[in-house]
Short mmCIF file of C-alpha atoms in Angstrom, two decimals:
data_model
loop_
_atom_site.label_atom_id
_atom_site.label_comp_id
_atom_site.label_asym_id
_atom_site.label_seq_id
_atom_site.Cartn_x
_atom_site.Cartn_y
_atom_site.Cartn_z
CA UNK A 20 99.48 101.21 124.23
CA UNK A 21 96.32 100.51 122.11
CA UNK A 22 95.60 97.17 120.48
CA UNK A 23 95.98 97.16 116.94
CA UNK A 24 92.35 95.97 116.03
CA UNK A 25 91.49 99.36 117.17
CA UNK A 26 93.32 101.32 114.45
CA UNK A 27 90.61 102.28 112.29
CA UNK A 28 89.98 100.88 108.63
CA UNK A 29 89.90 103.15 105.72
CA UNK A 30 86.10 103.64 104.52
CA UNK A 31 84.60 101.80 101.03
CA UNK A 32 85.28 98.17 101.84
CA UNK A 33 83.41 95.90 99.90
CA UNK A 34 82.29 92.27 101.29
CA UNK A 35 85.14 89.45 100.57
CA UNK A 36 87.18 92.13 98.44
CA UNK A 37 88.15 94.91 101.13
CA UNK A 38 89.77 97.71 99.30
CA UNK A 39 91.11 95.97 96.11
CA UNK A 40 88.13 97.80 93.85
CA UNK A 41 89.61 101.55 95.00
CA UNK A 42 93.14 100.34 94.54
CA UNK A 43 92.91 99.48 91.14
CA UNK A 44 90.57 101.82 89.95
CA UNK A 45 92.17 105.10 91.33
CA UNK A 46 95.06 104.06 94.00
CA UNK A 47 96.61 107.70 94.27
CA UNK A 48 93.64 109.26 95.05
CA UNK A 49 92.69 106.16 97.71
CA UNK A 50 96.18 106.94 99.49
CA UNK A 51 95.71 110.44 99.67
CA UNK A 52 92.47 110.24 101.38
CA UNK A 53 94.24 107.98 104.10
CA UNK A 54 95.25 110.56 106.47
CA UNK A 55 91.87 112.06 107.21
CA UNK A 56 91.71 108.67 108.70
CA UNK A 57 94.75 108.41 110.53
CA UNK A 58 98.06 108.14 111.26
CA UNK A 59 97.57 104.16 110.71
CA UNK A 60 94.95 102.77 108.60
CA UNK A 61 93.91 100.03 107.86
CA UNK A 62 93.04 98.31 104.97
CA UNK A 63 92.54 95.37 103.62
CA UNK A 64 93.11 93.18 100.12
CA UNK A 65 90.64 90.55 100.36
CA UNK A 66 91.47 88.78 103.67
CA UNK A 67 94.60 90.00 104.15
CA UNK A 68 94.86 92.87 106.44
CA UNK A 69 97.21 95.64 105.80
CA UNK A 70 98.49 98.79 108.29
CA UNK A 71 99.32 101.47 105.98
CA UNK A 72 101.58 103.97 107.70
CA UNK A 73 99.92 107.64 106.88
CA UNK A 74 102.74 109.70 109.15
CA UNK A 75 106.24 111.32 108.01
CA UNK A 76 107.67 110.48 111.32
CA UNK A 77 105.87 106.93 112.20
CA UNK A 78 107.02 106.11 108.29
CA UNK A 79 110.86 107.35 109.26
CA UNK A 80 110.87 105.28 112.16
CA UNK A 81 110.24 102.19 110.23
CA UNK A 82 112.38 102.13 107.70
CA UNK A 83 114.98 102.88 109.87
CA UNK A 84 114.09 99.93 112.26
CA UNK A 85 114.80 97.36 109.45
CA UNK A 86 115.33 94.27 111.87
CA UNK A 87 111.60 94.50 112.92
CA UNK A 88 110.02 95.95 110.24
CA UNK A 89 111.53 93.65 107.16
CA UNK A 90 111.36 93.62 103.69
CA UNK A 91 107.92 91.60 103.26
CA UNK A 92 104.15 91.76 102.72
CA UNK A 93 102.41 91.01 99.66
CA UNK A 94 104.51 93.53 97.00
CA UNK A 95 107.38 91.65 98.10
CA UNK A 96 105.89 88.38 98.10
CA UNK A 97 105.49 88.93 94.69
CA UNK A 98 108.73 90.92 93.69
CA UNK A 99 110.88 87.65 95.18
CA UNK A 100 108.86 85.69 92.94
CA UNK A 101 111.04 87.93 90.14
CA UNK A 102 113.96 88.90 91.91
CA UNK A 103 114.69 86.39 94.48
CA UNK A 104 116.53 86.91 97.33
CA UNK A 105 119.47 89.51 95.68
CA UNK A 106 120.43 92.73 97.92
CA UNK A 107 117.07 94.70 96.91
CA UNK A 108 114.49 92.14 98.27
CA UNK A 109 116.35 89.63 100.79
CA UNK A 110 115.58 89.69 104.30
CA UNK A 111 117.28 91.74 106.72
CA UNK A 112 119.49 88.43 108.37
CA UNK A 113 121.42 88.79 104.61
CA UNK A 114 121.09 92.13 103.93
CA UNK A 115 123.74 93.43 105.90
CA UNK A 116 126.14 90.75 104.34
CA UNK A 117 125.07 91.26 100.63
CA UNK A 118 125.23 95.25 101.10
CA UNK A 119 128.61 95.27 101.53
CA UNK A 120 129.72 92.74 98.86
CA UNK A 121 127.10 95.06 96.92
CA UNK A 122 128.80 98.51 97.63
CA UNK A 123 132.37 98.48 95.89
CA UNK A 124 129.99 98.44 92.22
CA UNK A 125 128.42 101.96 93.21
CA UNK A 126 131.96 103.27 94.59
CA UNK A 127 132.31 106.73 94.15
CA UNK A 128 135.80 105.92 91.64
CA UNK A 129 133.69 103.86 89.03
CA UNK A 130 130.63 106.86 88.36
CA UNK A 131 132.73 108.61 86.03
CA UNK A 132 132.75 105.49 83.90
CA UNK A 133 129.40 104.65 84.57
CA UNK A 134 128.00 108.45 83.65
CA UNK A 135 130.06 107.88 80.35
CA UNK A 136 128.35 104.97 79.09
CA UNK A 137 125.18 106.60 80.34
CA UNK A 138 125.38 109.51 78.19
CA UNK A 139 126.72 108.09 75.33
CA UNK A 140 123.39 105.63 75.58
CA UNK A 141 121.26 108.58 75.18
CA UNK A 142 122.91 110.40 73.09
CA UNK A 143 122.61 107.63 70.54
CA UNK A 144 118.72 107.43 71.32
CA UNK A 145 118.49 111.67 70.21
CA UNK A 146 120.24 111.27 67.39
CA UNK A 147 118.05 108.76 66.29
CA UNK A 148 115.28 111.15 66.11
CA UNK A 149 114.26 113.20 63.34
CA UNK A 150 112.82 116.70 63.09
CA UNK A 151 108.83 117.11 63.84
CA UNK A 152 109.05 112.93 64.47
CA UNK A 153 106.29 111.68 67.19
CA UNK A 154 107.86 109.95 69.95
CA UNK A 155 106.15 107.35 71.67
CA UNK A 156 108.18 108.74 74.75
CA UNK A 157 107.44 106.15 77.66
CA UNK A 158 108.82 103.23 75.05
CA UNK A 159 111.70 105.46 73.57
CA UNK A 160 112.52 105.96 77.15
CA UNK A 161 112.25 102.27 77.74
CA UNK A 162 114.69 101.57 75.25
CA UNK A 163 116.98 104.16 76.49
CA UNK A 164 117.55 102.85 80.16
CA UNK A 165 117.78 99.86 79.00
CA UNK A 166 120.71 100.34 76.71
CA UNK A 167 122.19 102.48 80.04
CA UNK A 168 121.44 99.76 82.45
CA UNK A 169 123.11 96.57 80.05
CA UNK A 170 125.92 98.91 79.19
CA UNK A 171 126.61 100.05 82.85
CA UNK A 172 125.74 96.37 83.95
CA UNK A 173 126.91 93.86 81.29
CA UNK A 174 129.15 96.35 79.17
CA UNK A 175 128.86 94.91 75.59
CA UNK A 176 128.17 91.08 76.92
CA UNK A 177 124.30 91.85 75.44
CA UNK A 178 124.01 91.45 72.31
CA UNK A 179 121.98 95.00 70.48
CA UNK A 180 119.73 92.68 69.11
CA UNK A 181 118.72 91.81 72.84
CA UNK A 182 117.79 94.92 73.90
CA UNK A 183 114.11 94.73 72.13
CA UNK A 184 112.99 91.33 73.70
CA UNK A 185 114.67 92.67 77.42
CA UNK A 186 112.06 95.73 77.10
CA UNK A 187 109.27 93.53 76.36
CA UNK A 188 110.21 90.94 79.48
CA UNK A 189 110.18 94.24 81.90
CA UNK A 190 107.41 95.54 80.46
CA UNK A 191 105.45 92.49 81.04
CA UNK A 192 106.75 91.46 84.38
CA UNK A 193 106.23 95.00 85.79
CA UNK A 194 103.10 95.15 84.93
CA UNK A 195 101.34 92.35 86.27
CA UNK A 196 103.35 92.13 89.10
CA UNK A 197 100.88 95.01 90.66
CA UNK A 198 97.55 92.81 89.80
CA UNK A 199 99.33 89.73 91.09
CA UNK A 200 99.43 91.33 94.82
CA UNK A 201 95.73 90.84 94.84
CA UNK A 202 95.79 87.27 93.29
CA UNK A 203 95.23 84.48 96.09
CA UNK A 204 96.10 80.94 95.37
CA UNK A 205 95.43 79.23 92.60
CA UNK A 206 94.04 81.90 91.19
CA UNK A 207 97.89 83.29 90.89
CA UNK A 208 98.29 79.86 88.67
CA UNK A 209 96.01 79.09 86.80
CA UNK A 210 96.90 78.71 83.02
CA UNK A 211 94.92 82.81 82.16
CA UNK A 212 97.09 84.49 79.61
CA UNK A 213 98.14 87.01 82.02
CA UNK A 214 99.79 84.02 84.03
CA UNK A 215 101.28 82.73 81.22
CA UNK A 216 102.69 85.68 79.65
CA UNK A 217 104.12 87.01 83.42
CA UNK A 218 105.74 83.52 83.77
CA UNK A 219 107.12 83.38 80.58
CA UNK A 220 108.71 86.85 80.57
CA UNK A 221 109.84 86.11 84.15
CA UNK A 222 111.78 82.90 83.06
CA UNK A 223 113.09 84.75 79.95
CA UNK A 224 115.30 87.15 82.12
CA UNK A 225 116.28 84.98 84.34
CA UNK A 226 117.76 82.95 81.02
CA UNK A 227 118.96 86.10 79.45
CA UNK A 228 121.09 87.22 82.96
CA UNK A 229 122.26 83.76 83.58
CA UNK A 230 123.84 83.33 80.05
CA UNK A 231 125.85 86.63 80.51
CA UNK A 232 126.92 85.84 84.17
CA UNK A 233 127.94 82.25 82.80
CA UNK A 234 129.51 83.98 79.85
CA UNK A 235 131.52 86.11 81.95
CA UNK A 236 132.61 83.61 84.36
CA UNK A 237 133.97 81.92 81.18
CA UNK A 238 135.87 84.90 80.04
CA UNK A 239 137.23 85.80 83.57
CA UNK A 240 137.65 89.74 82.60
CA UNK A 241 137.33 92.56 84.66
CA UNK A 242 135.17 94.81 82.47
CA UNK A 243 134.71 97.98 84.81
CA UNK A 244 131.30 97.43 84.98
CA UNK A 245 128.45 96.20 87.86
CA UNK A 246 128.88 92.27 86.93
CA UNK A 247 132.27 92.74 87.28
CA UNK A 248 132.62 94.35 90.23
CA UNK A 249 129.60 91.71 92.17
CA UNK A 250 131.69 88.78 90.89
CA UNK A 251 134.70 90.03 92.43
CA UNK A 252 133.80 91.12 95.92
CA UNK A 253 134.73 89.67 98.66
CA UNK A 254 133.41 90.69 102.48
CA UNK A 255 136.04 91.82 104.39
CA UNK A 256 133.41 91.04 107.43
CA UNK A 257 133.36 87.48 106.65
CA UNK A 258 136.15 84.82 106.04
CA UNK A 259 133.36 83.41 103.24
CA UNK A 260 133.73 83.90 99.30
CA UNK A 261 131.85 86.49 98.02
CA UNK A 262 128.33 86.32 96.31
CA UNK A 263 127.17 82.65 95.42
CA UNK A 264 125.88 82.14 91.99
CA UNK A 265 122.05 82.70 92.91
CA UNK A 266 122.68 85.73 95.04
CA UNK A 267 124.66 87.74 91.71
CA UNK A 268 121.95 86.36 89.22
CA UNK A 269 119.34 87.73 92.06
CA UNK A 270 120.88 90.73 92.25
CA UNK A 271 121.41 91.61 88.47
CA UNK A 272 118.16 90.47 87.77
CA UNK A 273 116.64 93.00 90.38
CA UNK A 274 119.29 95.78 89.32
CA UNK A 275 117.71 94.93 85.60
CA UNK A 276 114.34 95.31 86.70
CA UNK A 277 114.41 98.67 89.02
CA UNK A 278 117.06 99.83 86.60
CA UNK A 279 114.99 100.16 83.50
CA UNK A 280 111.60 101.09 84.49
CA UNK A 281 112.25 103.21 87.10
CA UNK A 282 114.53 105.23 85.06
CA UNK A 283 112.32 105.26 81.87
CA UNK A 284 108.90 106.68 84.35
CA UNK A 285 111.11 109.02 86.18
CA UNK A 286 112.46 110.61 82.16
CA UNK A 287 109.19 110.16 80.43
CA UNK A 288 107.76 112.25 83.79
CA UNK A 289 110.11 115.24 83.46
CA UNK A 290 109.44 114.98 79.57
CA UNK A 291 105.92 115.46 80.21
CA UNK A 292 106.17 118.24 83.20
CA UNK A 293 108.21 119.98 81.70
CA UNK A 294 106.26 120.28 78.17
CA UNK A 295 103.76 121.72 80.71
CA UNK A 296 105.72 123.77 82.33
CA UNK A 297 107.74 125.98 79.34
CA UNK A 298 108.87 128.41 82.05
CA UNK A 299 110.74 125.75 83.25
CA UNK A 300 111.99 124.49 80.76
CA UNK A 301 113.15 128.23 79.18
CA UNK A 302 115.21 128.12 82.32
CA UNK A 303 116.54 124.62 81.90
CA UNK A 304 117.55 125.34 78.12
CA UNK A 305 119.39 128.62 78.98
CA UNK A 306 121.40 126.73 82.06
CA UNK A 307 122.19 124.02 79.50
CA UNK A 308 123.53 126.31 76.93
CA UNK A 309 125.62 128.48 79.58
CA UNK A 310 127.06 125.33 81.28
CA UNK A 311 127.49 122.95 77.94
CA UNK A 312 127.36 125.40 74.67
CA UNK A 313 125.46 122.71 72.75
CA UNK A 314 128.31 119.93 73.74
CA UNK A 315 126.95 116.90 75.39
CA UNK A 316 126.64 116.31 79.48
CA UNK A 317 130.24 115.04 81.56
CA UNK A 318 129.96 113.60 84.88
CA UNK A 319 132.29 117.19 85.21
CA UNK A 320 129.21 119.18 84.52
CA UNK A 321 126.90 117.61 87.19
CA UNK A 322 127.76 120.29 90.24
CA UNK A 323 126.24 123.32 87.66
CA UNK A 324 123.33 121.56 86.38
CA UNK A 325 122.01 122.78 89.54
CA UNK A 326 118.40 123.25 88.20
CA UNK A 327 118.53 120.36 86.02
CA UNK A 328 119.01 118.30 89.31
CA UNK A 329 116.58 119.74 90.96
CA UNK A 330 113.44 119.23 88.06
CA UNK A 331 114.40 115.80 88.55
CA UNK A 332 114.34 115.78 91.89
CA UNK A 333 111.14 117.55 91.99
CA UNK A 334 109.80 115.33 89.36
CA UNK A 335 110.60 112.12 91.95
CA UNK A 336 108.52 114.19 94.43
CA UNK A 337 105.03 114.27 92.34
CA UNK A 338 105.80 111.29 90.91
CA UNK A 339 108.00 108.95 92.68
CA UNK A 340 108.35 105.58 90.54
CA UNK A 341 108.13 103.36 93.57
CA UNK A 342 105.15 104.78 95.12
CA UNK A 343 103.87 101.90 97.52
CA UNK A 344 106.14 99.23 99.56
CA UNK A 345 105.33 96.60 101.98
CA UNK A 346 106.81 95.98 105.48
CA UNK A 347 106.55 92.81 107.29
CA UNK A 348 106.63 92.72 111.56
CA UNK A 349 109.02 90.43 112.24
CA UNK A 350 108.44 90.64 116.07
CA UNK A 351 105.93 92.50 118.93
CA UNK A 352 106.30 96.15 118.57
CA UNK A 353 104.94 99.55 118.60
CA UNK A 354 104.38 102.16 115.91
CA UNK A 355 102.12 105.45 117.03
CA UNK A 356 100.92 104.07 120.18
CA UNK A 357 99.33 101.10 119.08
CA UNK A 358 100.68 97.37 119.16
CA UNK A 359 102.06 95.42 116.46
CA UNK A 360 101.89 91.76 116.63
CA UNK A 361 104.70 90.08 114.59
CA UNK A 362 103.20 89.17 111.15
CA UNK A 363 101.67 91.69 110.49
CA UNK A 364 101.84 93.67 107.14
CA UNK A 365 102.56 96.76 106.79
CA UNK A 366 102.61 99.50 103.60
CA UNK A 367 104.17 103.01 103.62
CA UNK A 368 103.46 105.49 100.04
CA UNK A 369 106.28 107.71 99.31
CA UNK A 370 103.69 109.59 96.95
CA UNK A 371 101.23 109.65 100.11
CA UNK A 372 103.72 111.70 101.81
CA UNK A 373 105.17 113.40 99.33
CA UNK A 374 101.58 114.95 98.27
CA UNK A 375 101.25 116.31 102.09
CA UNK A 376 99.99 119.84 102.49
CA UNK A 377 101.78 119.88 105.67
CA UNK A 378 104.98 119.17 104.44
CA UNK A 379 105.12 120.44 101.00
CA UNK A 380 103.57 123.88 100.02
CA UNK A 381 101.25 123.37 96.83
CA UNK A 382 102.17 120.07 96.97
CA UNK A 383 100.11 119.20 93.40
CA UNK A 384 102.18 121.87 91.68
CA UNK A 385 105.58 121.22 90.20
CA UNK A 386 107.87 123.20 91.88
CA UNK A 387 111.49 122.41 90.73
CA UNK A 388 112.63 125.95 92.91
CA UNK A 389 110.85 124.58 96.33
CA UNK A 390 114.55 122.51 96.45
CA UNK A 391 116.90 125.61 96.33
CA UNK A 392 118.08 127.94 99.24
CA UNK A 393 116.49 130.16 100.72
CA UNK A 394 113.04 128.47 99.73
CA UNK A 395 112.48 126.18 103.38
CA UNK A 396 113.69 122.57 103.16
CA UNK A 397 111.31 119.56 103.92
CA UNK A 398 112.24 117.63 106.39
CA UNK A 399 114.68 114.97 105.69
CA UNK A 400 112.50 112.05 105.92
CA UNK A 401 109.22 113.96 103.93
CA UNK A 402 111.44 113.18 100.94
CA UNK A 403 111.52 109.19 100.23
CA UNK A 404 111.73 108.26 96.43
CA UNK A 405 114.91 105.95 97.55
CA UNK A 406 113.69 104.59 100.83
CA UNK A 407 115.53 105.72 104.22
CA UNK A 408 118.11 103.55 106.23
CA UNK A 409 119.83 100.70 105.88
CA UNK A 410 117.86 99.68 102.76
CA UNK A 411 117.65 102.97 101.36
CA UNK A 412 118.29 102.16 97.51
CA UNK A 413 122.05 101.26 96.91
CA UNK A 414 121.64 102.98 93.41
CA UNK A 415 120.36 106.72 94.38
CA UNK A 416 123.23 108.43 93.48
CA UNK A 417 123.94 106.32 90.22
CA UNK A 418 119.69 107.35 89.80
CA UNK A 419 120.09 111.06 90.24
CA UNK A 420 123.20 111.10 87.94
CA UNK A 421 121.53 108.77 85.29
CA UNK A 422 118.47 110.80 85.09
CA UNK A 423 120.12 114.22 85.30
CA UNK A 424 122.56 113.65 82.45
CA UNK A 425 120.28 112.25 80.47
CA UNK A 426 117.64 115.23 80.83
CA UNK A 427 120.92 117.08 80.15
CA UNK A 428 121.69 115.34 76.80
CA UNK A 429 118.21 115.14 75.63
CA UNK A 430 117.10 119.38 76.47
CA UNK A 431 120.51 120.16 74.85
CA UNK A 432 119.32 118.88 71.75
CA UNK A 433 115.32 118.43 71.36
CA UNK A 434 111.98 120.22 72.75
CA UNK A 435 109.53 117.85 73.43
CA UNK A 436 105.45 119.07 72.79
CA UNK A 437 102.44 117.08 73.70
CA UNK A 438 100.73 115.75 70.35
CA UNK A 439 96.90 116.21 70.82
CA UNK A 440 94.52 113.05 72.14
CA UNK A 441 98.12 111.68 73.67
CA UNK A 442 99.12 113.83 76.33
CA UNK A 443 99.84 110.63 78.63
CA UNK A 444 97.92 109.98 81.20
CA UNK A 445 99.20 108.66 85.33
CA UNK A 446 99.15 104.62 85.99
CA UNK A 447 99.89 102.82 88.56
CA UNK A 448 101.35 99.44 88.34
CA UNK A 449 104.65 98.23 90.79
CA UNK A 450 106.06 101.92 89.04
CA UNK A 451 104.01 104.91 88.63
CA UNK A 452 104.55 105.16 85.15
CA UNK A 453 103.00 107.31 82.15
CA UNK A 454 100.82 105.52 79.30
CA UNK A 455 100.06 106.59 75.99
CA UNK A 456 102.18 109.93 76.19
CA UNK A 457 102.92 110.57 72.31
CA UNK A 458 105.41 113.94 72.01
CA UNK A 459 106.74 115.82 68.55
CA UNK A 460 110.67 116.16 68.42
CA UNK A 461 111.80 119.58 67.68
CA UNK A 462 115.33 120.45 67.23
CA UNK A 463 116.82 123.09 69.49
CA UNK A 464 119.05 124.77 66.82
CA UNK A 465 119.90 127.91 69.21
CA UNK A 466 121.45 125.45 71.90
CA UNK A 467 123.74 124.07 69.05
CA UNK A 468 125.57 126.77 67.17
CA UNK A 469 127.19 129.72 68.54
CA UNK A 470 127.30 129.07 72.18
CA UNK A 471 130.74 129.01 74.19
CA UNK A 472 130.89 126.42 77.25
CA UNK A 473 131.73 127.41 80.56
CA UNK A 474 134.47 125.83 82.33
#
């Protein structure tokens, strides 16, 4: 077994800074040039040393070894500074606990419910759009999961006139939670305007989740919904209550954040790909007006929206929304023949492997067929926008249906074209997310008269 100061460091270093300068200036490209390196490489952000993990296999192996290699490092360092310690971001010695108290909310019973409210949140957002209107699609899409995620979360305990100031407090959080990774004290608090305004928007929902969950515990209705169903679990494990006050708040507020801006990059993505890709989208509209005949998307229709699923799916391939994670050692181990002292940090890129030419044929081109029989599969673990193991995301399947309904709902209705000089362009903050994509609404008159559904 080789020490782990032999594992060699990526190239471009720079004195005192390490690799922070190609990180924020082009990060996707700097991860894809990783595994001409190796299978580990290191790098480093200023003085902290970190052993990104370059292999499908090597990366498999530690996410499912979530005991040793825990939820830690400097992203999550900074995402518990957000979050706290709720069921996304608590280390492993409560995961297994909050998991299961966790679980009965994403039961398979309450998605029919949930895809309900889901559609019915976008639906609302397209009919608020007018013919030939330019949509300011990463916001519109912004405003859109959020209505999904407070309707599926809080039901109707958020006021509509909340909804602007909760996009703002995402936005803002989400954002600078990427720069602060590379902050070292003080320089993370001193009074700079980014501080202040990441702060602010951080204690702002917090306030705005605590005042439902207190509002709710007033009321003491069962609402269907997420809140309802935390605040009501109890681990059959455990001879404890369920969730304490701090671990629901935690875990709504981290629900809130992944909720909402994962869900708005992943929609404003397809949008986009599929403006350039009209192909595709031909054969999306025509399996949309076989399977709904203009009517709006059921949980029902999901199992023949087969290609609809699968341009999102392909979509989380070339641009997974949580594209970069840290991994803390929590004791001695071993990861491709080299040692790992405990405390060290670790990284693993879901976009770095997705974007392998070993694993993915034209792995730059968008490929929605490359998921359908008899095209060869990936392997299983070459295909990560939801983590692997134990703390693979609890909300993948209420993702895939989210996303694929509302691609559903919106197609049905609208084509989307790129308006010239705004054609969006790839940024990576905590979520690799689109900027300044501007698309013209057309209506999709065909898809809405004269078409019979199949049943």
């Amino acid at each position: 077994m080789k020490d782990h100061r032999s594992i060699p460091t990526a190239p471009r270093a720079l004195p005192l800074l390490g690799h922070v300068v190609p990180l924020l200036r082009d990060p996707l490209a700097f991860l894809n040039s990783l595994p001409a390196t190796g299978e580990l490489v290191r790098i480093r952000l200023g003085p902290l040393a970190v052993i990104v993990i370059c292999d499908p296999e090597l990366t498999r192996q530690a996410l499912l070894d979530d005991r040793v290699f825990d939820k830690g490092g400097p992203l999550y360092d900074r995402l518990r500074e957000v979050i706290g310690n709720g069921v996304v971001s608590c280390p492993h010695q409560a995961h297994r606990r909050l998991r299961r108290l966790s679980q009965p909310a994403f039961h398979q019973a309450r998605l029919p419910d949930y895809a309900q409210a889901m559609a019915t949140c976008v639906q609302e957002a397209a009919d608020s759009w007018s013919p030939g209107q330019v949509l300011d699609v990463p916001a519109e899409m912004m405003m859109a999961s959020t209505k999904i995620i407070t309707a599926t979360l809080f039901s109707d305990a958020l006021p509509a006139t909340a909804h602007g100031q909760l996009v703002d407090d995402v936005t803002t959080v989400v954002k600078s939670l990427y720069q602060r990774m590379f902050l070292i004290p003080p320089l993370d608090r001193l009074p700079t305007p980014g501080n202040r305004a990441h702060v602010a928007a951080r204690a702002r929902l917090h306030g705005t989740v605590e005042r439902v969950i207190a509002q709710r515990r007033a009321d003491g209705a069962d609402y269907g919904d997420l809140l309802s169903a935390l605040m009501a679990a109890h681990d059959p494990e455990d001879d404890r209550p369920g969730m304490t006050g701090a671990e629901i708040s935690d875990t709504i507020v981290s629900f809130v954040l992944a909720g909402i801006e994962s869900t708005a990059a992943t929609l404003s993505s397809v949008l986009d790909l599929l403006a350039r890709h009209p192909e595709v989208e031909q054969r999306l509209h025509a399996e949309l007006d076989t399977v709904l005949g203009g009517a709006p998307p059921t949980y029902a229709d999901l199992p023949r929206l087969e290609l609809t699923e699968r341009i999102v799916a392909e979509t989380l391939r070339l641009r997974p929304p949580g594209w970069f994670f840290t991994r803390v050692v929590t004791a001695d181990t071993e990861l491709g023949g080299y040692e790992l002292p405990a405390g060290t940090s670790v990284a693993y890129s879901p976009y770095l492997i997705h974007h392998r030419p070993d694993l993915y044929r034209d792995p730059e081109t968008f490929d929605p067929d490359r998921w359908a029989s008899p095209h060869p599969q990936p392997p299983r673990h070459a295909f990560l926008p939801f983590a692997a193991g134990a703390r693979k995301c609890i909300g993948d399947t209420f993702s895939m249906i989210e996303s694929t309904l509302a691609l559903a709902t919106i197609a049905t209705r609208w084509r989307l074209e790129h308006v010239s000089g705004h054609r969006g362009r790839l940024a990576a903050a905590v979520t690799l997310e689109l900027r300044d994509l501007h698309m013209q609404a057309t209506p999709r008159t065909a898809a809405l008269h004269g078409q019979t559904r199949t049943s």
